[in-house]
XYZ file of C-alpha atoms in Angstrom:
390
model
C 97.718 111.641 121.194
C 94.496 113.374 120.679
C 96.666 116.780 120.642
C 98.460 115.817 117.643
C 98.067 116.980 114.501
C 95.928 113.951 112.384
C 98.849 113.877 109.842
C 101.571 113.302 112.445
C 99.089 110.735 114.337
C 98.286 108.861 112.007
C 101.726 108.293 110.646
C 102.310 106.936 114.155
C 103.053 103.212 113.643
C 100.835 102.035 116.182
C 97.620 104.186 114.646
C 98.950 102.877 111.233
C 98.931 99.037 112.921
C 95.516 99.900 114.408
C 94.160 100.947 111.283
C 95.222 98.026 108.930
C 93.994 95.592 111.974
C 90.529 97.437 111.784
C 90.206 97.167 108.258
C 91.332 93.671 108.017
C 89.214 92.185 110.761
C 86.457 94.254 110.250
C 86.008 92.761 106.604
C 87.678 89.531 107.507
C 83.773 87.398 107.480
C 83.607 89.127 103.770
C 87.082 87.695 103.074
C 86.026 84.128 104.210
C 82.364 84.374 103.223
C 82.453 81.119 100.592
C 83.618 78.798 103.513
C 80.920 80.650 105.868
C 77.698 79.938 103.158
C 78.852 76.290 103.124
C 79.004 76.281 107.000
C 75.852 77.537 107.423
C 73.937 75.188 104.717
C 76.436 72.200 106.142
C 76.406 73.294 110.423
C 73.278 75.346 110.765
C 70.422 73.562 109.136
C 69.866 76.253 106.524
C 69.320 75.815 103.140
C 72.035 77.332 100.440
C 69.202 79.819 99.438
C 68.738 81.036 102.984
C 72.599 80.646 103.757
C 72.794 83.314 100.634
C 70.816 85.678 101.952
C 72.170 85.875 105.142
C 75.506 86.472 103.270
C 73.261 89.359 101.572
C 72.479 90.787 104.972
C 75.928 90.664 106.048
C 76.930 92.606 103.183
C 74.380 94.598 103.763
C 75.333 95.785 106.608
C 78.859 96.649 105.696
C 77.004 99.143 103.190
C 74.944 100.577 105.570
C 77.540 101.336 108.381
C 79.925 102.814 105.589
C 77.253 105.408 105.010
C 77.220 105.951 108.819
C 80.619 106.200 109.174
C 80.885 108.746 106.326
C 78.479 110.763 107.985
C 79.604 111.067 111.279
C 83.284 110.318 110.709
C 84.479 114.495 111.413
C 81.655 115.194 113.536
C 82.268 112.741 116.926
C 85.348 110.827 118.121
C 86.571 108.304 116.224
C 87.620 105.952 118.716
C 84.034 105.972 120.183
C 83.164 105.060 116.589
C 85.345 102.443 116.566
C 84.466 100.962 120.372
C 80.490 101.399 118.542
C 81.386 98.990 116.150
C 83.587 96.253 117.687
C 80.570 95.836 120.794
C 78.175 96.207 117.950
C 79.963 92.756 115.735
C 80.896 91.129 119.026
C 77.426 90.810 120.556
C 75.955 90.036 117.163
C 78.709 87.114 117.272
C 77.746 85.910 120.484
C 73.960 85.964 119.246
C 74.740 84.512 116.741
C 75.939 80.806 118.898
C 73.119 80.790 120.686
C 69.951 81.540 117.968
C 68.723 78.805 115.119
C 65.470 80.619 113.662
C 66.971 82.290 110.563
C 65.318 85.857 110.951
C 66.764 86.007 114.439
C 70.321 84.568 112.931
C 69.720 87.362 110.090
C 69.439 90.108 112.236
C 72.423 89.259 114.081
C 73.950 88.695 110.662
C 72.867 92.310 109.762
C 74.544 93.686 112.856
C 77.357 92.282 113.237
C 78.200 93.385 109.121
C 77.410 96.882 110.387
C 80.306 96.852 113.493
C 82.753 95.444 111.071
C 81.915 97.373 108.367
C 82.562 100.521 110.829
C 85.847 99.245 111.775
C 86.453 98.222 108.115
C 85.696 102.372 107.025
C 87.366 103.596 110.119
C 90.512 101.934 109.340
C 90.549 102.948 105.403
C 89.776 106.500 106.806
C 92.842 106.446 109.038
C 95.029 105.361 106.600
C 93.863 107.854 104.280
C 95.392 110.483 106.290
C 98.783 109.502 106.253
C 101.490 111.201 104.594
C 102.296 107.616 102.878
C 98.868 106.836 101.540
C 100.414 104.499 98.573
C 102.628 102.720 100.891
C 100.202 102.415 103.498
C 97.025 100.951 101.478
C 99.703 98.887 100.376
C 100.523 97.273 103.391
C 97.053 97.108 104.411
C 95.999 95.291 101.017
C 99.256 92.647 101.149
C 97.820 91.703 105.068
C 94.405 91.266 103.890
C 95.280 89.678 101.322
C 97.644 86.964 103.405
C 95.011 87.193 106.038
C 92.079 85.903 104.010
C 94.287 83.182 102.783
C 94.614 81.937 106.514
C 91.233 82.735 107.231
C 89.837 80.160 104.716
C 92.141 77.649 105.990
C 91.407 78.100 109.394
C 87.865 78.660 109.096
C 87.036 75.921 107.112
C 89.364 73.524 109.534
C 87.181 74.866 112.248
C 83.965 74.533 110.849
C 84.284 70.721 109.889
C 85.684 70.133 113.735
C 83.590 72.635 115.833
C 80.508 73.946 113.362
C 80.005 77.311 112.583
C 79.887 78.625 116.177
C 83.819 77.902 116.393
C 83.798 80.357 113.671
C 81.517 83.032 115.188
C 84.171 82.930 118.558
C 86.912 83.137 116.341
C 85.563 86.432 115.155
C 84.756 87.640 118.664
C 88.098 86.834 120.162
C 89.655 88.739 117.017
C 87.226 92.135 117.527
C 87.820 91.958 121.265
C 91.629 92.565 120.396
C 90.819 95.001 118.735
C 90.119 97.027 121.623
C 93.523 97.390 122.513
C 94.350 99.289 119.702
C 91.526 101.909 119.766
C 93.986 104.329 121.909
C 96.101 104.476 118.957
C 93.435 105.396 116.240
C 93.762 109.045 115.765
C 90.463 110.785 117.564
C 89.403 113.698 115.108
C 90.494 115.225 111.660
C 93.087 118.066 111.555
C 94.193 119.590 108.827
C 96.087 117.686 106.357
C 99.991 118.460 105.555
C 99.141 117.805 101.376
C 95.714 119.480 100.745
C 94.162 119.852 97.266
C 92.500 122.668 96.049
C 89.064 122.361 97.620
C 87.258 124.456 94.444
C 89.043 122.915 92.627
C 87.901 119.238 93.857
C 84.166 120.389 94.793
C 83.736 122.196 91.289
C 83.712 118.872 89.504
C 82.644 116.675 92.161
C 85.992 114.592 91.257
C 85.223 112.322 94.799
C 81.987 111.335 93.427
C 83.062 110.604 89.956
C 86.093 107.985 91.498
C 83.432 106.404 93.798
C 81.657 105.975 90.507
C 84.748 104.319 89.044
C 84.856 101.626 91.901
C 81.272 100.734 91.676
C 81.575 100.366 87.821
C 84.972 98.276 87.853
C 83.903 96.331 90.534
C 80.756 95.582 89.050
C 83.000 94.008 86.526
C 85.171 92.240 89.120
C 81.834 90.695 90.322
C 81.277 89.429 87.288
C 84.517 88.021 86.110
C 85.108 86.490 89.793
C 81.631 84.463 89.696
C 81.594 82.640 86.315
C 85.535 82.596 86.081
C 85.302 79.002 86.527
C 82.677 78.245 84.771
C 83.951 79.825 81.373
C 87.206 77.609 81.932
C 85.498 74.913 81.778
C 82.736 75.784 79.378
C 86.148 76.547 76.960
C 87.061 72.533 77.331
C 89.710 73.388 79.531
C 91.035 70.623 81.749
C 88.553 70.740 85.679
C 91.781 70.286 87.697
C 93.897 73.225 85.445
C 91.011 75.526 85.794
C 90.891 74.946 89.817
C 94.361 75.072 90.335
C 94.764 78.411 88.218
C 92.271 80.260 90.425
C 94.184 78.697 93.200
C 97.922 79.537 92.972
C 97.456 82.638 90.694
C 96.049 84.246 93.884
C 99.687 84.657 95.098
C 100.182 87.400 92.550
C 97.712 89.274 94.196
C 100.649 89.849 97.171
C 103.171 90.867 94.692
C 100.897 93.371 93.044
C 100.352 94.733 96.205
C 104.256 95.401 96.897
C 104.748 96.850 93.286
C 101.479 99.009 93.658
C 103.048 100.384 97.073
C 106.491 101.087 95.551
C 104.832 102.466 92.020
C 102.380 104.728 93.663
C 105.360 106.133 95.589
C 107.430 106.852 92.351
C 104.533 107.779 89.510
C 101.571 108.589 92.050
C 98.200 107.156 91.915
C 96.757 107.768 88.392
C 99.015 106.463 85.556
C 99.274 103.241 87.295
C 95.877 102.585 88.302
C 94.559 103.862 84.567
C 97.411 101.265 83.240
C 96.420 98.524 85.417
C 92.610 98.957 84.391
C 93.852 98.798 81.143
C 95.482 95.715 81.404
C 92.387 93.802 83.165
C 90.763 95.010 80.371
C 93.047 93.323 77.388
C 92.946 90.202 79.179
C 89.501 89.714 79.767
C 88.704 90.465 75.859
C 91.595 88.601 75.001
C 89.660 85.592 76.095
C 86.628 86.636 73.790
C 89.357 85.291 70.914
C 89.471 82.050 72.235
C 90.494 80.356 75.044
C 93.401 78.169 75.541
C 95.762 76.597 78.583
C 98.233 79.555 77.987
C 96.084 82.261 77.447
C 93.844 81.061 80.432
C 96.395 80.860 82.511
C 97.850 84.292 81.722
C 94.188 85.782 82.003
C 94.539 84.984 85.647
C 98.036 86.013 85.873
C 97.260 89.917 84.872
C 93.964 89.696 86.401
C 95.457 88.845 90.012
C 98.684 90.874 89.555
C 96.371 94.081 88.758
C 93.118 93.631 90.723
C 94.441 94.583 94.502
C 96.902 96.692 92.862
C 93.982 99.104 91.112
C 92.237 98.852 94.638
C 95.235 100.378 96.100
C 95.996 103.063 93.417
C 91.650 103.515 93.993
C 92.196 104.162 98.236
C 95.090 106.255 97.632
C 93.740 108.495 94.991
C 90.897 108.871 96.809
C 92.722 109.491 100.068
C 94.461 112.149 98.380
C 91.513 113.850 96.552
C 90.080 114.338 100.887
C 92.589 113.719 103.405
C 90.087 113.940 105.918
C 89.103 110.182 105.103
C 85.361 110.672 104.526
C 85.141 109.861 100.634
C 87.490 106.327 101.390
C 84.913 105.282 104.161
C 82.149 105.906 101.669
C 84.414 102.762 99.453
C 82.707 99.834 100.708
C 79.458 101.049 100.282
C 80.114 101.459 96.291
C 82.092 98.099 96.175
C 79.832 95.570 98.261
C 76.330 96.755 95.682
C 78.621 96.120 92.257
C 79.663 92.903 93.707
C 76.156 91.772 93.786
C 74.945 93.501 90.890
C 77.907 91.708 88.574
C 76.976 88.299 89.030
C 73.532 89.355 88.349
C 74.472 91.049 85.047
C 76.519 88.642 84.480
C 73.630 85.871 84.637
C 71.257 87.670 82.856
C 73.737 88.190 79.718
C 74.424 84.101 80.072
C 70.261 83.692 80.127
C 70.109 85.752 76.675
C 72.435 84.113 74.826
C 74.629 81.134 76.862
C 77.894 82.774 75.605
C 80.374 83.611 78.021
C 82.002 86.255 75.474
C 79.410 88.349 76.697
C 80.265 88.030 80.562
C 84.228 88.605 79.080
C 82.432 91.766 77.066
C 80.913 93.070 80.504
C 84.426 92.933 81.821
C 86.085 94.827 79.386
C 83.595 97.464 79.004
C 83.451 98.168 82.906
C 87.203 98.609 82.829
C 87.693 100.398 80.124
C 85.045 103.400 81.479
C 86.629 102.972 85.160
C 89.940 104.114 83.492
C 87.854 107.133 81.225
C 86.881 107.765 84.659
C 89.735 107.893 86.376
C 91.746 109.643 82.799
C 88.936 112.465 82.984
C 89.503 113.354 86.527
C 93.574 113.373 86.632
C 93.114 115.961 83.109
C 91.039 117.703 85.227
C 93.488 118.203 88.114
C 96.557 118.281 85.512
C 94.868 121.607 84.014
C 94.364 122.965 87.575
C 97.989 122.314 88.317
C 97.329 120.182 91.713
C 99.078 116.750 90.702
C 101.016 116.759 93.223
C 100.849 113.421 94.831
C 98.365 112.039 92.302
């Protein structure tokens, strides 16, 4: 398989298999990490303060081994990468049953975010160099999507009947499998069959200035997702409406990801993902005019319907700005420090002043320049004449 071309491998449908299982399990303690914090306050004897930094750590190392993997992604074989990071997560999970001092616990923490973050970046990079890059982030977004679903489920099921180390074997029986698939992960870049002008790409830095985009919308995201709640109810809106909206509005996320597959397909990777940033926008100042059951509710509604959706449209425009994968591994390391730095803006704006319009504001804003972003860059390419795809 190593023989092929990358952009006949990877279209394989075992390396596109391998590659959505990488990325899902290798973020899959991310996906789950709410139950997780509880577990370890509840299971492990730590307090929620130190249970939140070893969440930190674990995200930590997801940034960290995206840098790696961006490095070193076209310069060794990528299936030695990828065998790397699953021994890497699944002794750090086995540490992990057996340790109770917290630094010890942290550093295994640390680790095992780095192995999963490398299968997490190897698997985005894969799937960045297929010839169906909408499609394909597509699929991998509606799996993870059903996947973390499950996982909180399960996890939490497990965790009230076994403790956390139920959860930490869980993880290793689910990166061991993972080895099966390695032989199917493409080994090395070729060249790509739908290349961009590389002047034309480099002379702007147009890779950079999308990375940009993600750390600024998510930054927003962070801060939306963490006091979404809260502003419900700080609006007088009924407890049990404002749980079950953030409950079963999730769903949409799975149909955005089937209309973001079949849209990028049709109109390419820009107009949708500058509409859809658009949209997040309205709805989050929408709320700034008041707050009511309906307009809650359909708050939600767009926000679900376009957030996995604009992280698709964001994979697949970056996959198509370097083929080669490198800029797409370099996502999570953008995403996991706006997550964080969100809720922190976020805070801060609620210390100032106790308004949540402010929060709603942040969202807005963040949006809004994501999509300047993202308009600058496909003007750019649109006056260069290489579109195509985009």
């Amino acid at each position: 398989m190593s023989d092929q071309p990358l952009s006949l491998a990877a279209d394989n449908p075992g390396a596109i298999v391998a590659a959505v299982t990488f990325a899902v399990v290798g973020i899959s303690f991310f996906m789950a990490m709410p139950v997780i914090v509880g577990a370890w306050s509840q299971y492990s004897g730590f307090s929620e303060q130190q249970a939140g930094y070893l969440a930190a750590v674990e995200n930590g190392g997801t940034v960290l081994s995206a840098l790696f993997v961006s490095i070193l992604l076209n310069r060794v074989d990528r299936r030695a990468l990828a065998i790397g990071g699953i021994c890497c997560a699944v002794a750090a999970n086995l540490a992990s049953t057996a340790l109770a001092n917290f630094y010890a616990v942290g550093l295994c923490r640390l680790l095992s975010g780095f192995g999963g973050g490398t299968l997490y970046a190897l698997g985005l990079a894969a799937l960045a160099g297929t010839s169906k890059i909408g499609r394909n982030f597509g699929i991998l977004l509606f799996v993870q999507v059903s996947f973390g679903m499950l996982e909180i489920n399960l996890f939490s099921a497990l965790a009230e009947r076994a403790g956390i180390n139920s959860i930490y074997v869980c993880m290793v029986l689910a990166l061991t499998a993972c080895l099966g698939l390695v032989r199917w992960l493409p080994a090395k870049e070729e060249k790509s069959t739908r290349p961009l002008s590389a002047n034309v790409i480099t002379s702007v830095n147009l890779p950079w200035v999308c990375l940009c985009a993600v750390f600024i919308f998510y930054t927003g995201v962070g801060a939306f997702w963490a006091y979404i709640e809260r502003i419900g109810k700080l609006a007088g809106l009924d407890p049990d409406l404002v749980i079950g909206s953030l409950t079963y509005t999730q769903v949409l996320s799975l149909l955005g990801c089937i209309l973001a597959g079949w849209l990028s397909t049709k109109l390419g990777q820009f107009r949708p993902l500058v509409f859809s940033l658009v949209c997040i926008a309205a709805a989050a100042l929408s709320l700034t005019l008041g707050i009511s059951n309906v307009s809650f509710v359909g708050a939600l509604c767009v926000f679900f319907l376009c957030w996995n959706a604009i992280d698709i449209y964001q994979l697949g425009t970056l996959g198509n700005l370097d083929p080669s994968g490198r800029f797409v591994a370099l996502v999570p390391a953008f995403q996991a420090p706006a997550t964080a730095l969100g809720p922190a803006i976020a805070a801060l704006l609620l210390g100032s002043s106790g308004n949540y319009h402010w929060v709603l504001l942040l969202v807005g804003v963040t949006s809004t320049a994501a999509a300047l972003l993202y308009a600058f860059s496909y003007i750019r390419l649109r006056d260069c004449n290489v579109v195509a795809g985009l």
